[in-house]
Tab-separated table of C-alpha atoms in Angstrom:
chain	number	residue	atom	x	y	z
A	117	MET	CA	0.000	0.000	0.000
A	118	THR	CA	1.598	3.210	-1.194
A	119	PRO	CA	0.291	6.754	-0.576
A	120	ARG	CA	-0.900	6.852	-4.200
A	121	VAL	CA	-2.852	3.605	-3.828
A	122	GLY	CA	-4.212	4.826	-0.493
A	123	ALA	CA	-5.446	8.025	-2.165
A	124	MET	CA	-7.116	5.985	-4.917
A	125	LEU	CA	-8.739	3.760	-2.301
A	126	LEU	CA	-9.995	6.856	-0.452
A	127	ARG	CA	-11.448	8.353	-3.658
A	128	ASN	CA	-12.940	4.956	-4.483
A	129	THR	CA	-14.550	4.838	-1.040
A	130	VAL	CA	-16.183	8.244	-1.587
A	131	VAL	CA	-17.503	7.286	-5.025
A	132	SER	CA	-18.514	3.810	-3.908
A	133	SER	CA	-20.424	5.231	-0.948
A	134	PHE	CA	-22.300	7.661	-3.190
A	135	VAL	CA	-23.233	5.094	-5.834
A	136	PHE	CA	-23.998	2.512	-3.162
A	137	LEU	CA	-26.546	4.876	-1.612
A	138	LEU	CA	-27.989	5.399	-5.082
A	139	GLY	CA	-28.183	1.625	-5.503
A	140	LEU	CA	-29.847	1.187	-2.097
A	141	VAL	CA	-32.481	3.787	-2.943
A	142	LEU	CA	-33.121	2.078	-6.283
A	143	LEU	CA	-33.299	-1.329	-4.573
A	144	TRP	CA	-35.759	-0.017	-2.013
A	145	MET	CA	-37.911	1.636	-4.697
A	146	MET	CA	-38.012	-1.495	-6.855
A	147	VAL	CA	-38.934	-3.753	-3.929
A	148	GLN	CA	-41.279	-1.445	-2.012
A	149	TRP	CA	-42.916	0.498	-4.829
A	150	ALA	CA	-42.717	-1.867	-7.765
A	151	GLY	CA	-43.078	-5.132	-5.828
A	152	MET	CA	-40.035	-6.620	-7.570
A	153	ASN	CA	-38.206	-9.689	-6.255
A	154	ALA	CA	-35.394	-8.464	-3.971
A	155	VAL	CA	-32.638	-10.514	-5.642
A	156	LEU	CA	-33.607	-9.303	-9.137
A	157	ALA	CA	-33.879	-5.730	-7.848
A	158	ALA	CA	-30.418	-6.042	-6.256
A	159	ALA	CA	-28.935	-7.079	-9.601
A	160	ILE	CA	-30.628	-4.249	-11.524
A	161	SER	CA	-29.754	-1.576	-8.967
A	162	PHE	CA	-26.161	-2.868	-8.922
A	163	LEU	CA	-25.859	-2.427	-12.702
A	164	ILE	CA	-27.283	1.096	-12.683
A	165	ALA	CA	-25.105	2.247	-9.784
A	166	ASN	CA	-22.003	0.729	-11.332
A	167	GLY	CA	-22.553	2.572	-14.596
A	168	CYS	CA	-22.256	5.773	-12.556
A	169	HIS	CA	-19.234	4.330	-10.760
A	170	TYR	CA	-17.387	3.808	-14.041
A	171	ALA	CA	-17.798	7.421	-15.117
A	172	LEU	CA	-16.574	8.716	-11.767
A	173	GLY	CA	-13.867	6.072	-11.555
A	174	ARG	CA	-12.410	6.941	-14.912
A	175	THR	CA	-12.405	10.690	-14.318
A	176	TRP	CA	-11.517	10.898	-10.610
A	177	ILE	CA	-10.434	7.639	-8.923
A	178	PHE	CA	-8.111	6.363	-11.640
A	179	ARG	CA	-7.499	9.656	-13.438
A	180	GLY	CA	-4.619	9.577	-15.841
A	181	THR	CA	-5.308	6.026	-16.982
A	182	GLU	CA	-3.988	5.272	-20.440
A	183	ARG	CA	-6.642	2.634	-21.039
A	184	GLY	CA	-8.951	3.544	-23.922
A	185	LEU	CA	-12.562	4.425	-23.108
A	186	ARG	CA	-14.124	1.519	-25.020
A	187	THR	CA	-11.673	-1.109	-23.780
A	188	GLY	CA	-11.830	0.295	-20.265
A	189	TYR	CA	-15.605	0.146	-20.208
A	190	MET	CA	-15.633	-3.428	-21.520
A	191	LEU	CA	-13.171	-4.492	-18.813
A	192	PHE	CA	-15.199	-2.570	-16.246
A	193	LEU	CA	-18.318	-4.491	-17.316
A	194	ILE	CA	-16.443	-7.779	-16.912
A	195	ASN	CA	-15.297	-6.696	-13.449
A	196	ALA	CA	-18.837	-5.541	-12.665
A	197	GLY	CA	-20.037	-9.012	-13.690
A	198	VAL	CA	-17.725	-10.505	-11.069
A	199	GLY	CA	-18.974	-7.971	-8.534
A	200	MET	CA	-22.579	-8.654	-9.456
A	201	ALA	CA	-22.042	-12.416	-9.124
A	202	ILE	CA	-20.570	-11.908	-5.641
A	203	THR	CA	-23.370	-9.486	-4.734
A	204	VAL	CA	-26.256	-11.613	-5.947
A	205	ALA	CA	-24.870	-14.903	-4.593
A	206	LEU	CA	-24.097	-13.556	-1.117
A	207	PHE	CA	-27.316	-11.498	-1.045
A	208	ALA	CA	-29.461	-14.490	-1.992
A	209	ALA	CA	-27.647	-16.656	0.588
A	210	LEU	CA	-28.181	-14.114	3.369
A	211	LEU	CA	-31.863	-13.810	2.493
A	212	ALA	CA	-32.317	-17.575	2.264
A	213	PHE	CA	-30.411	-18.619	5.372
A	214	THR	CA	-30.841	-15.719	7.794
A	215	GLY	CA	-33.605	-13.456	8.933
A	216	ILE	CA	-31.662	-10.348	7.907
A	217	HIS	CA	-33.683	-7.533	6.301
A	218	TYR	CA	-32.876	-7.226	2.592
A	219	LEU	CA	-31.376	-3.719	2.923
A	220	VAL	CA	-29.075	-4.806	5.780
A	221	ALA	CA	-28.043	-7.865	3.770
A	222	ARG	CA	-27.185	-5.636	0.819
A	223	VAL	CA	-25.004	-3.423	3.025
A	224	ILE	CA	-23.093	-6.448	4.358
A	225	VAL	CA	-22.569	-7.859	0.874
A	226	SER	CA	-21.336	-4.518	-0.461
A	227	VAL	CA	-18.140	-4.703	1.607
A	228	PHE	CA	-17.024	-7.921	-0.081
A	229	ALA	CA	-18.120	-6.998	-3.599
A	230	GLY	CA	-16.751	-3.452	-3.344
A	231	LEU	CA	-13.255	-4.521	-2.301
A	232	ALA	CA	-13.133	-7.189	-4.996
A	233	MET	CA	-14.148	-4.692	-7.680
A	234	PHE	CA	-11.644	-2.062	-6.487
A	235	VAL	CA	-8.792	-4.561	-6.762
A	236	LEU	CA	-9.922	-5.812	-10.182
A	237	ASN	CA	-10.280	-2.285	-11.564
A	238	ALA	CA	-7.072	-0.954	-10.000
A	239	VAL	CA	-4.947	-3.854	-11.201
A	240	LEU	CA	-6.525	-5.135	-14.419
A	241	ASN	CA	-8.587	-2.333	-15.903
A	242	PHE	CA	-7.068	1.032	-15.116
A	243	ARG	CA	-3.593	-0.456	-14.460
A	244	GLN	CA	-2.884	1.915	-11.594
A	245	VAL	CA	-1.509	-0.670	-9.123
């Protein structure tokens, strides 16, 4: 962990917190207002929030990346697929095997998925670590 990586992790935490709150609001709206299945709503809200994360990640977290926009976005989508798989699998498991409220379960899952996605994007996509 260098100061530069620490600064990227800090910026990532700010962006991730913002888009995570956006995702939670979307999840809540889809489940409470639209009556959608919580696991499906978690996947959809994850994709929407992560689209915002890419834009902010490219311009602020990993600024100065030499990765092309198209290639970077494709790699980001692959990484987001890994994050979504972690999110949906752990979320579904928590809902199935515990009595945890769906929003609390989503918060717990976000720690694991968020760290995995930061590492994948920092190392493989934006090549900053």
